[in-house]
Amino acid sequence: MTLSRPAEFDARVLVIAPHMDDESLGCGLLLATHPRNDQAHVLIVTDGSRSPDAPQPCASEARPLAAVREQEARDALAVLGVPASNIVMLGLPDGSLRGMGARLRAGLTSHIRRIAPQCVFVPFRYDRHPDHLAVNRTVCDAKRAGDIEAAVFEYFVYSQWRLLSTGDVRDYLPPESLHRLPPGTAGDLKRLALECHRSQTTCFYPGQRRPVLSPELLDRVCAEPEAFLAYDPAHDGRRGLARGRAWVPVAHVVEPVLKRWKDRLRQGAAP
Ligand SMILES: [Zn+2]
């Protein structure tokens, strides 16, 4: 585990967030502690319109969710010190990135080239959400092909896995490739930023049973270090794991199935 902050984290950086809130969950400390705010850029890829899911039967939507989430992200990034002029919202349909292929690659690489960051931050290769995986694979493929020069780092939105013995996928990565930023006083800013995402931290729809982001999750991510895996094209996929090379990819497939099953049970058990 590397606790020192790599010098390139203080250069021009670009955080690519598939949805509003990913930037605060995975990179809130990174952005809040950047020494030059004008060098911190954020690209939000989708319109965030599918989280939370509208309950069935659909209660009338009080406010357009995409517009609400856009403003929440702008408020959160203001807390983290990112200038409004450094925020780009691509507005692609939430949940659609996996099938976009070349269109997504063209969109992301053109923004990366225009901003010309020294580092690009993308979700972890074994993330749980298909949009997150699509962003990871698109940017890592472009890096491997030599289409982008920036160093690529993977950040963590979902790190807690029930099917791993330690419960945390970050424990399975090579310590020398994993950089951790301790929360310090910036943990408070990260929490304030996350609280701007009220559609995720509270129940947005009438009849919604639980917020998308639980209070327990918020407590944990604000108290623990943020981790970043340096992407090396020679150690792609499971070759980038320090241990669990056979099990982690299997658990990655099974874990979401278990979660859906558990969510369904909880929904059925709710009054
Ligand atoms: Zn997301």
mmCIF file with all atom_site columns, C-alpha atoms in Angstrom, residues 143-231:
data_model
loop_
_atom_site.group_PDB
_atom_site.id
_atom_site.type_symbol
_atom_site.label_atom_id
_atom_site.label_alt_id
_atom_site.label_comp_id
_atom_site.label_asym_id
_atom_site.label_entity_id
_atom_site.label_seq_id
_atom_site.pdbx_PDB_ins_code
_atom_site.Cartn_x
_atom_site.Cartn_y
_atom_site.Cartn_z
_atom_site.occupancy
_atom_site.B_iso_or_equiv
_atom_site.pdbx_formal_charge
_atom_site.auth_seq_id
_atom_site.auth_comp_id
_atom_site.auth_asym_id
_atom_site.auth_atom_id
_atom_site.pdbx_PDB_model_num
ATOM 1  C CA . LYS A 1 143 ? -4.758  3.571   -23.289 1.00 0.00 ? 143 LYS A CA 1
ATOM 2  C CA . ARG A 1 144 ? -3.575  0.126   -24.363 1.00 0.00 ? 144 ARG A CA 1
ATOM 3  C CA . ALA A 1 145 ? -3.987  1.099   -28.007 1.00 0.00 ? 145 ALA A CA 1
ATOM 4  C CA . GLY A 1 146 ? -1.956  4.273   -27.485 1.00 0.00 ? 146 GLY A CA 1
ATOM 5  C CA . ASP A 1 147 ? -4.912  6.579   -28.228 1.00 0.00 ? 147 ASP A CA 1
ATOM 6  C CA . ILE A 1 148 ? -4.431  8.528   -24.989 1.00 0.00 ? 148 ILE A CA 1
ATOM 7  C CA . GLU A 1 149 ? -1.224  9.587   -23.285 1.00 0.00 ? 149 GLU A CA 1
ATOM 8  C CA . ALA A 1 150 ? -2.505  10.247  -19.765 1.00 0.00 ? 150 ALA A CA 1
ATOM 9  C CA . ALA A 1 151 ? -1.743  7.806   -16.956 1.00 0.00 ? 151 ALA A CA 1
ATOM 10 C CA . VAL A 1 152 ? -4.894  5.913   -15.993 1.00 0.00 ? 152 VAL A CA 1
ATOM 11 C CA . PHE A 1 153 ? -5.916  5.199   -12.385 1.00 0.00 ? 153 PHE A CA 1
ATOM 12 C CA . GLU A 1 154 ? -8.882  3.113   -11.284 1.00 0.00 ? 154 GLU A CA 1
ATOM 13 C CA . TYR A 1 155 ? -11.032 4.290   -8.374  1.00 0.00 ? 155 TYR A CA 1
ATOM 14 C CA . PHE A 1 156 ? -13.509 2.404   -6.209  1.00 0.00 ? 156 PHE A CA 1
ATOM 15 C CA . VAL A 1 157 ? -17.247 3.010   -5.933  1.00 0.00 ? 157 VAL A CA 1
ATOM 16 C CA . TYR A 1 158 ? -18.152 -0.504  -4.785  1.00 0.00 ? 158 TYR A CA 1
ATOM 17 C CA . SER A 1 159 ? -15.308 -2.135  -2.851  1.00 0.00 ? 159 SER A CA 1
ATOM 18 C CA . GLN A 1 160 ? -17.204 -4.306  -0.339  1.00 0.00 ? 160 GLN A CA 1
ATOM 19 C CA . TRP A 1 161 ? -17.819 -7.852  -1.576  1.00 0.00 ? 161 TRP A CA 1
ATOM 20 C CA . ARG A 1 162 ? -19.617 -10.457 0.487   1.00 0.00 ? 162 ARG A CA 1
ATOM 21 C CA . LEU A 1 163 ? -17.961 -13.312 -1.383  1.00 0.00 ? 163 LEU A CA 1
ATOM 22 C CA . LEU A 1 164 ? -14.377 -12.346 -0.592  1.00 0.00 ? 164 LEU A CA 1
ATOM 23 C CA . SER A 1 165 ? -12.814 -13.572 2.639   1.00 0.00 ? 165 SER A CA 1
ATOM 24 C CA . THR A 1 166 ? -11.598 -10.097 3.646   1.00 0.00 ? 166 THR A CA 1
ATOM 25 C CA . GLY A 1 167 ? -14.797 -8.463  2.374   1.00 0.00 ? 167 GLY A CA 1
ATOM 26 C CA . ASP A 1 168 ? -12.861 -5.819  0.420   1.00 0.00 ? 168 ASP A CA 1
ATOM 27 C CA . VAL A 1 169 ? -11.628 -6.256  -3.154  1.00 0.00 ? 169 VAL A CA 1
ATOM 28 C CA . ARG A 1 170 ? -8.842  -3.730  -2.614  1.00 0.00 ? 170 ARG A CA 1
ATOM 29 C CA . ASP A 1 171 ? -7.090  -6.308  -0.422  1.00 0.00 ? 171 ASP A CA 1
ATOM 30 C CA . TYR A 1 172 ? -6.562  -8.452  -3.533  1.00 0.00 ? 172 TYR A CA 1
ATOM 31 C CA . LEU A 1 173 ? -4.538  -5.858  -5.435  1.00 0.00 ? 173 LEU A CA 1
ATOM 32 C CA . PRO A 1 174 ? -0.762  -5.404  -5.484  1.00 0.00 ? 174 PRO A CA 1
ATOM 33 C CA . PRO A 1 175 ? 0.060   -2.997  -2.643  1.00 0.00 ? 175 PRO A CA 1
ATOM 34 C CA . GLU A 1 176 ? 2.767   -1.295  -4.699  1.00 0.00 ? 176 GLU A CA 1
ATOM 35 C CA . SER A 1 177 ? 0.194   -0.291  -7.365  1.00 0.00 ? 177 SER A CA 1
ATOM 36 C CA . LEU A 1 178 ? -2.406  0.938   -4.913  1.00 0.00 ? 178 LEU A CA 1
ATOM 37 C CA . HIS A 1 179 ? -2.226  4.546   -3.765  1.00 0.00 ? 179 HIS A CA 1
ATOM 38 C CA . ARG A 1 180 ? -4.309  5.560   -0.775  1.00 0.00 ? 180 ARG A CA 1
ATOM 39 C CA . LEU A 1 181 ? -5.256  9.092   0.235   1.00 0.00 ? 181 LEU A CA 1
ATOM 40 C CA . PRO A 1 182 ? -6.134  9.357   3.938   1.00 0.00 ? 182 PRO A CA 1
ATOM 41 C CA . PRO A 1 183 ? -9.271  11.406  4.641   1.00 0.00 ? 183 PRO A CA 1
ATOM 42 C CA . GLY A 1 184 ? -7.748  13.899  7.086   1.00 0.00 ? 184 GLY A CA 1
ATOM 43 C CA . THR A 1 185 ? -9.809  17.051  7.278   1.00 0.00 ? 185 THR A CA 1
ATOM 44 C CA . ALA A 1 186 ? -10.962 16.593  3.665   1.00 0.00 ? 186 ALA A CA 1
ATOM 45 C CA . GLY A 1 187 ? -13.258 13.787  4.891   1.00 0.00 ? 187 GLY A CA 1
ATOM 46 C CA . ASP A 1 188 ? -15.647 16.520  6.052   1.00 0.00 ? 188 ASP A CA 1
ATOM 47 C CA . LEU A 1 189 ? -15.681 18.078  2.582   1.00 0.00 ? 189 LEU A CA 1
ATOM 48 C CA . LYS A 1 190 ? -16.314 14.688  1.036   1.00 0.00 ? 190 LYS A CA 1
ATOM 49 C CA . ARG A 1 191 ? -19.308 14.212  3.298   1.00 0.00 ? 191 ARG A CA 1
ATOM 50 C CA . LEU A 1 192 ? -20.666 17.661  2.462   1.00 0.00 ? 192 LEU A CA 1
ATOM 51 C CA . ALA A 1 193 ? -20.266 16.866  -1.235  1.00 0.00 ? 193 ALA A CA 1
ATOM 52 C CA . LEU A 1 194 ? -22.065 13.546  -0.859  1.00 0.00 ? 194 LEU A CA 1
ATOM 53 C CA . GLU A 1 195 ? -24.883 15.223  1.041   1.00 0.00 ? 195 GLU A CA 1
ATOM 54 C CA . CYS A 1 196 ? -25.488 17.422  -2.006  1.00 0.00 ? 196 CYS A CA 1
ATOM 55 C CA . HIS A 1 197 ? -26.649 14.256  -3.790  1.00 0.00 ? 197 HIS A CA 1
ATOM 56 C CA . ARG A 1 198 ? -29.960 14.255  -1.953  1.00 0.00 ? 198 ARG A CA 1
ATOM 57 C CA . SER A 1 199 ? -31.720 12.145  -4.591  1.00 0.00 ? 199 SER A CA 1
ATOM 58 C CA . GLN A 1 200 ? -29.302 9.365   -3.579  1.00 0.00 ? 200 GLN A CA 1
ATOM 59 C CA . THR A 1 201 ? -28.982 9.959   0.175   1.00 0.00 ? 201 THR A CA 1
ATOM 60 C CA . THR A 1 202 ? -32.719 10.358  0.836   1.00 0.00 ? 202 THR A CA 1
ATOM 61 C CA . CYS A 1 203 ? -35.835 8.765   -0.658  1.00 0.00 ? 203 CYS A CA 1
ATOM 62 C CA . PHE A 1 204 ? -36.528 10.654  -3.892  1.00 0.00 ? 204 PHE A CA 1
ATOM 63 C CA . TYR A 1 205 ? -39.816 9.010   -4.845  1.00 0.00 ? 205 TYR A CA 1
ATOM 64 C CA . PRO A 1 206 ? -42.925 8.721   -2.734  1.00 0.00 ? 206 PRO A CA 1
ATOM 65 C CA . GLY A 1 207 ? -43.105 5.074   -1.718  1.00 0.00 ? 207 GLY A CA 1
ATOM 66 C CA . GLN A 1 208 ? -39.364 4.505   -2.115  1.00 0.00 ? 208 GLN A CA 1
ATOM 67 C CA . ARG A 1 209 ? -38.276 2.302   0.770   1.00 0.00 ? 209 ARG A CA 1
ATOM 68 C CA . ARG A 1 210 ? -34.556 3.047   1.086   1.00 0.00 ? 210 ARG A CA 1
ATOM 69 C CA . PRO A 1 211 ? -32.155 5.646   -0.229  1.00 0.00 ? 211 PRO A CA 1
ATOM 70 C CA . VAL A 1 212 ? -29.666 4.488   -2.866  1.00 0.00 ? 212 VAL A CA 1
ATOM 71 C CA . LEU A 1 213 ? -26.751 5.433   -0.600  1.00 0.00 ? 213 LEU A CA 1
ATOM 72 C CA . SER A 1 214 ? -27.225 4.192   2.953   1.00 0.00 ? 214 SER A CA 1
ATOM 73 C CA . PRO A 1 215 ? -26.054 6.179   5.999   1.00 0.00 ? 215 PRO A CA 1
ATOM 74 C CA . GLU A 1 216 ? -23.666 3.297   6.792   1.00 0.00 ? 216 GLU A CA 1
ATOM 75 C CA . LEU A 1 217 ? -22.053 3.527   3.364   1.00 0.00 ? 217 LEU A CA 1
ATOM 76 C CA . LEU A 1 218 ? -21.654 7.299   3.679   1.00 0.00 ? 218 LEU A CA 1
ATOM 77 C CA . ASP A 1 219 ? -20.033 6.920   7.111   1.00 0.00 ? 219 ASP A CA 1
ATOM 78 C CA . ARG A 1 220 ? -17.605 4.338   5.796   1.00 0.00 ? 220 ARG A CA 1
ATOM 79 C CA . VAL A 1 221 ? -16.501 6.104   2.617   1.00 0.00 ? 221 VAL A CA 1
ATOM 80 C CA . CYS A 1 222 ? -15.947 9.385   4.463   1.00 0.00 ? 222 CYS A CA 1
ATOM 81 C CA . ALA A 1 223 ? -13.829 7.759   7.177   1.00 0.00 ? 223 ALA A CA 1
ATOM 82 C CA . GLU A 1 224 ? -11.639 5.450   5.069   1.00 0.00 ? 224 GLU A CA 1
ATOM 83 C CA . PRO A 1 225 ? -8.799  6.352   2.692   1.00 0.00 ? 225 PRO A CA 1
ATOM 84 C CA . GLU A 1 226 ? -9.588  6.677   -0.997  1.00 0.00 ? 226 GLU A CA 1
ATOM 85 C CA . ALA A 1 227 ? -7.686  4.103   -3.028  1.00 0.00 ? 227 ALA A CA 1
ATOM 86 C CA . PHE A 1 228 ? -6.474  4.318   -6.621  1.00 0.00 ? 228 PHE A CA 1
ATOM 87 C CA . LEU A 1 229 ? -5.015  1.487   -8.678  1.00 0.00 ? 229 LEU A CA 1
ATOM 88 C CA . ALA A 1 230 ? -2.390  2.485   -11.245 1.00 0.00 ? 230 ALA A CA 1
ATOM 89 C CA . TYR A 1 231 ? -3.492  0.883   -14.524 1.00 0.00 ? 231 TYR A CA 1
#
